[in-house]
PDB file of C-alpha atoms in Angstrom:
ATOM      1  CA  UNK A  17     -37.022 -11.105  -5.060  1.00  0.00           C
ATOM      2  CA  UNK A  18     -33.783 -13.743  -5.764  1.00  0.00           C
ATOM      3  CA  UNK A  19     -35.909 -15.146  -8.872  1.00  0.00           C
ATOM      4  CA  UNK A  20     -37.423 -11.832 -10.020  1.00  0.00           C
ATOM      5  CA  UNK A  21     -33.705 -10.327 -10.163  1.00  0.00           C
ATOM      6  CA  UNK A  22     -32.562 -13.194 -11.936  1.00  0.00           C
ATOM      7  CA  UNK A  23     -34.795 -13.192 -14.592  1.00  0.00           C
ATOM      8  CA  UNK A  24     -34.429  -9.385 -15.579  1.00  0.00           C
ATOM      9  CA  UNK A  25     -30.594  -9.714 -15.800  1.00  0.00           C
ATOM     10  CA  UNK A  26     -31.369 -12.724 -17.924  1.00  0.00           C
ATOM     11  CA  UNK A  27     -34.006 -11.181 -20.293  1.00  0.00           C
ATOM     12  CA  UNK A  28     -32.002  -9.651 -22.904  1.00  0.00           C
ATOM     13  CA  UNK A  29     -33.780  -6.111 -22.347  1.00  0.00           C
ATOM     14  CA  UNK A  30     -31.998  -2.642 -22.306  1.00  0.00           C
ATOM     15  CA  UNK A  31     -33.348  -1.954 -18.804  1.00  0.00           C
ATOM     16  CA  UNK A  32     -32.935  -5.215 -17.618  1.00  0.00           C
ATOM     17  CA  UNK A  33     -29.657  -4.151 -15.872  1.00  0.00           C
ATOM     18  CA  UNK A  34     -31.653  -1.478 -14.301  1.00  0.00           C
ATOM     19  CA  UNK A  35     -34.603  -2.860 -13.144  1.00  0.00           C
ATOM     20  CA  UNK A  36     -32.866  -5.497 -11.508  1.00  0.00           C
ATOM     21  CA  UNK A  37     -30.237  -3.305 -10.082  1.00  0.00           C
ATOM     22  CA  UNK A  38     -33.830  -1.543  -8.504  1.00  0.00           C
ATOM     23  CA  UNK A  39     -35.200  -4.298  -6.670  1.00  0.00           C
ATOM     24  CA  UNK A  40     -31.213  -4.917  -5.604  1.00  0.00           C
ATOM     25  CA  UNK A  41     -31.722  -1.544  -4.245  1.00  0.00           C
ATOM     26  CA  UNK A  42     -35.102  -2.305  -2.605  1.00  0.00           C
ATOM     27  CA  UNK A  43     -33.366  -5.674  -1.063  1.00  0.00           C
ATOM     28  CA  UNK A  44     -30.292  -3.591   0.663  1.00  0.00           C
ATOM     29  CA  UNK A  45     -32.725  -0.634   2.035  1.00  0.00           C
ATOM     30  CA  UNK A  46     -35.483  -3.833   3.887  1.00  0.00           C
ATOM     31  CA  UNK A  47     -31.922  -5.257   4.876  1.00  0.00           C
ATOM     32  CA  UNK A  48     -30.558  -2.199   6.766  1.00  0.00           C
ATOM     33  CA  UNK A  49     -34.363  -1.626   8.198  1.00  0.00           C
ATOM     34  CA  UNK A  50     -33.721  -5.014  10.268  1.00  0.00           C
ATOM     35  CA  UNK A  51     -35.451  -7.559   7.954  1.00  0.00           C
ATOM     36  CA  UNK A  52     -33.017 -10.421   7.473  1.00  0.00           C
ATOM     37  CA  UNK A  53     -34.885 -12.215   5.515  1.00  0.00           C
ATOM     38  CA  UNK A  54     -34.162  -9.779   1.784  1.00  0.00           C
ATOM     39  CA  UNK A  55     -30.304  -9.788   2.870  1.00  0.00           C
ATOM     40  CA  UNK A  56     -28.977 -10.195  -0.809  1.00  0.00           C
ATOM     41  CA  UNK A  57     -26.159 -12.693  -1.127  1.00  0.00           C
ATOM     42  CA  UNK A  58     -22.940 -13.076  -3.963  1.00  0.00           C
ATOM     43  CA  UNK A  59     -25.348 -14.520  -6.759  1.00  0.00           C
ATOM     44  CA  UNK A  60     -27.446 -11.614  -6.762  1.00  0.00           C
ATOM     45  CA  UNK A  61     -24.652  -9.394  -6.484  1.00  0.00           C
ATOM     46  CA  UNK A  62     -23.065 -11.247  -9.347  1.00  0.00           C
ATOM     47  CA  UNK A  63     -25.874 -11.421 -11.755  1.00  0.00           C
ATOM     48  CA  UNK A  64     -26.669  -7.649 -11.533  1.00  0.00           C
ATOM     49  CA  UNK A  65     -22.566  -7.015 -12.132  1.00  0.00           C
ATOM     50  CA  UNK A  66     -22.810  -9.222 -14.581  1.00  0.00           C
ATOM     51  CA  UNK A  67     -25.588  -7.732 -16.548  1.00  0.00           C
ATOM     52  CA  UNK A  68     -24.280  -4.087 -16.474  1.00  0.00           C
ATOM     53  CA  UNK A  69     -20.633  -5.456 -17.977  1.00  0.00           C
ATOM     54  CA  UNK A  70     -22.898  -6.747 -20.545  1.00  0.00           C
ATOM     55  CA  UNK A  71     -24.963  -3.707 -21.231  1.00  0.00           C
ATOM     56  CA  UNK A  72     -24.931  -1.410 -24.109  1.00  0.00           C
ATOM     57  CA  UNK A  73     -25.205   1.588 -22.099  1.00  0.00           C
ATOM     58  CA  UNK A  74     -21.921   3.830 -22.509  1.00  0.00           C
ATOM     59  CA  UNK A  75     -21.014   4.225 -19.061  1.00  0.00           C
ATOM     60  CA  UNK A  76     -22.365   0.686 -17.500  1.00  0.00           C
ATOM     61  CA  UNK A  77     -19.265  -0.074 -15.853  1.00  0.00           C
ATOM     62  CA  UNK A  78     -19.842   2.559 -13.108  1.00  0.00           C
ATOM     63  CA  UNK A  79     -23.053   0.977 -12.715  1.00  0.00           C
ATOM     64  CA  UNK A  80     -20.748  -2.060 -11.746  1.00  0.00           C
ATOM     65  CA  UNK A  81     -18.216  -0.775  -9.931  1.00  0.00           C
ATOM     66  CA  UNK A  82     -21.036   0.808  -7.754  1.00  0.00           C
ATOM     67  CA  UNK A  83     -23.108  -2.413  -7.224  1.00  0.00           C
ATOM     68  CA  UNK A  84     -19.893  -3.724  -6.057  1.00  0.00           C
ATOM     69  CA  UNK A  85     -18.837  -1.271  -3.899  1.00  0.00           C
ATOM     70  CA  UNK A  86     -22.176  -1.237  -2.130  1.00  0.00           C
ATOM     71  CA  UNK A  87     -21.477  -5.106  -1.798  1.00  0.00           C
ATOM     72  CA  UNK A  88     -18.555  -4.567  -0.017  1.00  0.00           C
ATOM     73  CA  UNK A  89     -20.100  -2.226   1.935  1.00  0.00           C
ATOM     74  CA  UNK A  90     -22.872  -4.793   2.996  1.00  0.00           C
ATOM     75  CA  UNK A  91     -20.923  -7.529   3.934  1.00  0.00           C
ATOM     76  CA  UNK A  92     -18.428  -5.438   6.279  1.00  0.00           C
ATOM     77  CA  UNK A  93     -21.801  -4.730   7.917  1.00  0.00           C
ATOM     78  CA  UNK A  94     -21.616  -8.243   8.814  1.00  0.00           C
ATOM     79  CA  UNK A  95     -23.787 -10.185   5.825  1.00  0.00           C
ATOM     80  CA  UNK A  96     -21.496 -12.617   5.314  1.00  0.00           C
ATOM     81  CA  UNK A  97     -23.469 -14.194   2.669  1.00  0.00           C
ATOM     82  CA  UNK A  98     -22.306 -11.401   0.263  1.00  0.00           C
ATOM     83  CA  UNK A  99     -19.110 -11.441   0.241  1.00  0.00           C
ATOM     84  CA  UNK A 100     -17.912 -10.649  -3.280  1.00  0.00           C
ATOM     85  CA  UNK A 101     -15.843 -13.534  -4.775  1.00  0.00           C
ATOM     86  CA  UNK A 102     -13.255 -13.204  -7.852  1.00  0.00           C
ATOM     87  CA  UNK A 103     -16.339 -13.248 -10.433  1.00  0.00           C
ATOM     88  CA  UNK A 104     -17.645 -10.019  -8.450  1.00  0.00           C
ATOM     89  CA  UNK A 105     -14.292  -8.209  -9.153  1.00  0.00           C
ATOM     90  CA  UNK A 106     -13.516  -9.818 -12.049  1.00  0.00           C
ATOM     91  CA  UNK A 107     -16.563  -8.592 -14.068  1.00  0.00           C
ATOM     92  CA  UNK A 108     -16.462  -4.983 -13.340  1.00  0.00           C
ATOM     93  CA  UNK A 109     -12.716  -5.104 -14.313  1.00  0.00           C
ATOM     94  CA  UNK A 110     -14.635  -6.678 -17.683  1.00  0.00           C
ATOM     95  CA  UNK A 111     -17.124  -3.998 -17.879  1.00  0.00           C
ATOM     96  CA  UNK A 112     -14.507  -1.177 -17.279  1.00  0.00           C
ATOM     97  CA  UNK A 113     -12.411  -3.378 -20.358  1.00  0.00           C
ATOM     98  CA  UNK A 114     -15.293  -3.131 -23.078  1.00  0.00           C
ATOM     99  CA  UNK A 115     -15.639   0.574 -22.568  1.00  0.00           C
ATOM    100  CA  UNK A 116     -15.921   2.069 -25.899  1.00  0.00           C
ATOM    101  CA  UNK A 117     -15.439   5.974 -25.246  1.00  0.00           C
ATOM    102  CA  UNK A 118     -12.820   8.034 -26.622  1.00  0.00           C
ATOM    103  CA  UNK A 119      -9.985   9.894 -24.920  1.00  0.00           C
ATOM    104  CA  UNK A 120     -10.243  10.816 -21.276  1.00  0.00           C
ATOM    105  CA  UNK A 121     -13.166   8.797 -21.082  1.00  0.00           C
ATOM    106  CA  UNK A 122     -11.140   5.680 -21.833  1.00  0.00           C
ATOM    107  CA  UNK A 123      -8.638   6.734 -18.949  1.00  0.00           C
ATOM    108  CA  UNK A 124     -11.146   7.166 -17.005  1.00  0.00           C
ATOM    109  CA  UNK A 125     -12.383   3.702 -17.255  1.00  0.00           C
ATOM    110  CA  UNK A 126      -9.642   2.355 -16.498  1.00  0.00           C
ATOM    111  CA  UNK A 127      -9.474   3.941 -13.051  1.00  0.00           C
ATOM    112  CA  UNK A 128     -12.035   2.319 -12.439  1.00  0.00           C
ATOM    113  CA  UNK A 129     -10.426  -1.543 -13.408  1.00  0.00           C
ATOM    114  CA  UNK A 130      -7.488  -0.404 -11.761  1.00  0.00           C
ATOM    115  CA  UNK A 131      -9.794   1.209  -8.370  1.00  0.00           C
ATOM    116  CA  UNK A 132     -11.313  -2.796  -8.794  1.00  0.00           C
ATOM    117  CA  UNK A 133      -7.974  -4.275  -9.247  1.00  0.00           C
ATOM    118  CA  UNK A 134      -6.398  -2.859  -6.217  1.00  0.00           C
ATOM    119  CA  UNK A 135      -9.116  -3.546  -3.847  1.00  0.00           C
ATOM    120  CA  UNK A 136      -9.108  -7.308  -5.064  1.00  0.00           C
ATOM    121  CA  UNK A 137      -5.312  -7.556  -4.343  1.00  0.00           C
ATOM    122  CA  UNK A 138      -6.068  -5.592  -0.601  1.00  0.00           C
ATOM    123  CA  UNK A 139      -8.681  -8.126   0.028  1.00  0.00           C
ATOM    124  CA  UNK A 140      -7.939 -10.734   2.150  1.00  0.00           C
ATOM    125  CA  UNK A 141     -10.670 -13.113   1.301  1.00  0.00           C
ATOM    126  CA  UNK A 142      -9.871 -13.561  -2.386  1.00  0.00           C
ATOM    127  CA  UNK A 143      -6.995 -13.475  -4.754  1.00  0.00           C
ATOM    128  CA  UNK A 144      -7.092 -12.543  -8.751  1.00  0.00           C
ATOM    129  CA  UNK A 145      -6.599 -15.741 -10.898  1.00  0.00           C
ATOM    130  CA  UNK A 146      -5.806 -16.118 -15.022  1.00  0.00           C
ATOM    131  CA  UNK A 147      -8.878 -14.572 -15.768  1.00  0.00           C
ATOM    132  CA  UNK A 148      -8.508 -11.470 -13.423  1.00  0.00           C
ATOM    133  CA  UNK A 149      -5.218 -11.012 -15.087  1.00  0.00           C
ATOM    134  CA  UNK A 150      -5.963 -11.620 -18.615  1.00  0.00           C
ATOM    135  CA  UNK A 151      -8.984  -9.146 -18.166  1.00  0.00           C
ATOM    136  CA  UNK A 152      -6.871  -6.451 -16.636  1.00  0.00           C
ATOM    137  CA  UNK A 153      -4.633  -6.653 -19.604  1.00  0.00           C
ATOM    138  CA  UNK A 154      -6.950  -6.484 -21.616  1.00  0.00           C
ATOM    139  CA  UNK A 155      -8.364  -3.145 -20.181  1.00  0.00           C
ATOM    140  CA  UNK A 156      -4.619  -2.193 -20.438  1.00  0.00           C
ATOM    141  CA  UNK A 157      -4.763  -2.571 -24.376  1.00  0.00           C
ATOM    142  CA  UNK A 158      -7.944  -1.643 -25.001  1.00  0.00           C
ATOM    143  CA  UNK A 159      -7.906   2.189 -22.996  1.00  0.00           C
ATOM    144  CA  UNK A 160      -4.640   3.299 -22.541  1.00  0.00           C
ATOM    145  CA  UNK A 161      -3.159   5.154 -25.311  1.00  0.00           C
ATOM    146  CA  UNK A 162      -0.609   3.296 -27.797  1.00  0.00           C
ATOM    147  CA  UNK A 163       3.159   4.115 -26.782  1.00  0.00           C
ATOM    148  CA  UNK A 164       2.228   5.485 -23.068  1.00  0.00           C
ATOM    149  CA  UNK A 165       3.860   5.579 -20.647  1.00  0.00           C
ATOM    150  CA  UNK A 166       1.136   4.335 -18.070  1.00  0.00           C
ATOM    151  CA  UNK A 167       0.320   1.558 -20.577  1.00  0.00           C
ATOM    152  CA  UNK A 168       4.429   0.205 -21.121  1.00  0.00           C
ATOM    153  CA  UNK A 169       3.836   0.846 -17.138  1.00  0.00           C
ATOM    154  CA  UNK A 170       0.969  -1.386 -16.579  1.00  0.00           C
ATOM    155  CA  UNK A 171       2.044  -4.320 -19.214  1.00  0.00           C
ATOM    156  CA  UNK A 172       5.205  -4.443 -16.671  1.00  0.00           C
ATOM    157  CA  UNK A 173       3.510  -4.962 -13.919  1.00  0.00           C
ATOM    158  CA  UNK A 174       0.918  -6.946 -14.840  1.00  0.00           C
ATOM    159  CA  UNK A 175       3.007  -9.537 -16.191  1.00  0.00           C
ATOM    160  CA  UNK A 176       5.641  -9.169 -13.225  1.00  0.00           C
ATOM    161  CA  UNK A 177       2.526  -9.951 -10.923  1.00  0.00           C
ATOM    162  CA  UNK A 178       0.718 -12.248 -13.230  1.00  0.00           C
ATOM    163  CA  UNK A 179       4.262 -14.606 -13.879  1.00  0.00           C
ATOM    164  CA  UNK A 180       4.889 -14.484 -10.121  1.00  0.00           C
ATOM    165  CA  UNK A 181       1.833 -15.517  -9.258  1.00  0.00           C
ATOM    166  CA  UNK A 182       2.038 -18.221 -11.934  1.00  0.00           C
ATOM    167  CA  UNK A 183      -1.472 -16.980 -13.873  1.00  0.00           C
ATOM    168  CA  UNK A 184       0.318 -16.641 -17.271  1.00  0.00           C
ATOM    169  CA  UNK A 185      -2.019 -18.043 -19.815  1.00  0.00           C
ATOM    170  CA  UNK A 186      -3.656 -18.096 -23.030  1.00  0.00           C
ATOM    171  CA  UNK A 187      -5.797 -15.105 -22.351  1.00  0.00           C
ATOM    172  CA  UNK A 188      -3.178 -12.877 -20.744  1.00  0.00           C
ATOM    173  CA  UNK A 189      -0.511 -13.379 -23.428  1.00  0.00           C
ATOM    174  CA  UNK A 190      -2.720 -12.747 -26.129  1.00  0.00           C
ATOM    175  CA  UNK A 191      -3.769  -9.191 -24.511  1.00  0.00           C
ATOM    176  CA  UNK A 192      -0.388  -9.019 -23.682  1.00  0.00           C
ATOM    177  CA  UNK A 193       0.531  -9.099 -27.262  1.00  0.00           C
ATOM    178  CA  UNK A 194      -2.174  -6.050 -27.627  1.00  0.00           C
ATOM    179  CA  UNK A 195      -0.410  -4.223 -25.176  1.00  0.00           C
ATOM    180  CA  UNK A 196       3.132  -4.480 -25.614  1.00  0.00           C
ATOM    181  CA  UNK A 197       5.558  -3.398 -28.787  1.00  0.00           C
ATOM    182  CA  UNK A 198       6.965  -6.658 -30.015  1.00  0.00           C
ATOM    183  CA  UNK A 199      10.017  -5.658 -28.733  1.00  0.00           C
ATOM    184  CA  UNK A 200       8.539  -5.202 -25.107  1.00  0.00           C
ATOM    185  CA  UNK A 201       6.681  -8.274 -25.522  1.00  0.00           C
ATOM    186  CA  UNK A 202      10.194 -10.237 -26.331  1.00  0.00           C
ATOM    187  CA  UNK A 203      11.473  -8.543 -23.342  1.00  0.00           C
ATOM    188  CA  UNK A 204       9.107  -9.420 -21.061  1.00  0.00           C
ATOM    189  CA  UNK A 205       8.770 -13.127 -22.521  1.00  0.00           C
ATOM    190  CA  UNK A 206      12.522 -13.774 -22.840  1.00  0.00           C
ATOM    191  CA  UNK A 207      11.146 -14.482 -26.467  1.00  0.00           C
ATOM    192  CA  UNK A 208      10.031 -17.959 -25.073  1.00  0.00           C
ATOM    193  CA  UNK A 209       6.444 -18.901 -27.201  1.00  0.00           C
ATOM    194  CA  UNK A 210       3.523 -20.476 -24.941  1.00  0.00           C
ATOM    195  CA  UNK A 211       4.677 -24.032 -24.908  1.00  0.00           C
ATOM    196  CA  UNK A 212       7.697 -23.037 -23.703  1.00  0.00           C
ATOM    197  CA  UNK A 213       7.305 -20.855 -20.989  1.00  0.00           C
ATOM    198  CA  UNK A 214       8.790 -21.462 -17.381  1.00  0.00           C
ATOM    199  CA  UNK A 215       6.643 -23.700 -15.620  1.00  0.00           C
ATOM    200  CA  UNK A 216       6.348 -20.959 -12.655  1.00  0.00           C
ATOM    201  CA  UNK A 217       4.339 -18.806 -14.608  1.00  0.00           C
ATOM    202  CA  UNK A 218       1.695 -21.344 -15.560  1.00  0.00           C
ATOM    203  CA  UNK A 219       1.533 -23.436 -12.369  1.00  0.00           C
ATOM    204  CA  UNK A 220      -1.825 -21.619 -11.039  1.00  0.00           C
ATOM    205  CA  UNK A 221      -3.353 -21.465 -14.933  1.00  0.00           C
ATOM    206  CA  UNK A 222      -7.096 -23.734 -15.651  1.00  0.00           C
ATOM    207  CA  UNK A 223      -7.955 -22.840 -18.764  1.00  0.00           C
ATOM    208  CA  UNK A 224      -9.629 -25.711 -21.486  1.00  0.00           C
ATOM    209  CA  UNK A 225      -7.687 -26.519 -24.120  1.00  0.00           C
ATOM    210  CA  UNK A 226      -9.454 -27.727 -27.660  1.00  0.00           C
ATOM    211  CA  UNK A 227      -9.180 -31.046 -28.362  1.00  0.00           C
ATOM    212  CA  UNK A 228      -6.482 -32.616 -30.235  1.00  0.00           C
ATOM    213  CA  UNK A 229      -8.016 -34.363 -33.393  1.00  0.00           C
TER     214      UNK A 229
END
């Protein structure tokens, strides 16, 4: 089942997603009937995630907040072999991110990276890194309306969290520039430019750097 899951996330087709999100299905219902041996584990979980934040369908990131929910679900049943890792939470705050709705759908979405963002911070078997936070501002910039209240709201916090958890990098300060007015942006920066920021807010941050020439 592993292989067969694998290969429709990887096959490029509209219902891939689906179809593997099926036998994912299939897997969970043998496991709770006693047979041990279709327990799903984190890859699987992953690769299906992964495939709905990469779908076309409009509304695929419920798809992935469900998958991971149910994940959860399993391994506090006591499959310890599923437990989600930061890529599980990380991609469906990605899929909830590229959401391209309108309105109250965007808001909406993201609910749903902030539902995500919130259990990952509750958890107490993984923490958000650079990417986490660099994906949740970009879900901050990309659904929240310009000049709101909830979005000055969330660019605050975000980068209060982000600095004290020393996560500040490339990727979260250029969706940070998305987010924020210039003038917030200088605020929140204390109009320091990358190279120069406090060495506390980029002690946690792997990210590859191009190379010099």
């Amino acid at each position: 089942y592993g292989t067969v899951v694998s290969t429709w996330t990887k096959s490029g087709k509209q219902n891939g997603p689906r179809r593997a999100e099926k036998i994912l299905r299939l897997m969970e219902i043998e496991c709770d009937y006693g047979d041990s041996t279709l327990r799903p584990d984190v890859i699987l979980y992953n690769f299906v995630i992964e495939a709905f934040s990469k779908s076309d369908e409009k509304f695929a990131y419920k798809d992935a907040l469900s998958v991971l929910r149910r994940q959860i679900t399993m391994y506090r049943s006591g499959v310890n072999k599923c437990r989600p890792d930061i890529y599980s939470f990380t991609s469906v705050i990605a899929a909830c991110a590229s959401f391209s709705g309108h309105g109250k759908e965007r808001t909406s979405a993201f609910k749903a990276a902030v539902a995500t963002f919130d259990e990952l911070l509750k958890s107490e078997y993984v923490s958000p890194n650079h990417v986490t936070y660099g994906t949740m501002m970009k879900a901050t910039a990309r659904l929240l309306p310009l000049r709101s209240q909830l979005r000055q709201k969330w660019t605050k916090k975000l980068f209060e969290k982000s600095s004290k958890d020393g996560y500040v990098g490339d990727m979260f300060l250029s969706w940070l520039k998305e987010a924020a007015s210039p003038k917030h942006y200088h605020e929140l920066t204390r109009g320091r430019k990358r190279q120069n920021l406090p060495p506390e807010w980029t002690r946690n941050v792997i990210e590859r750097r191009p190379a010099k020439k």
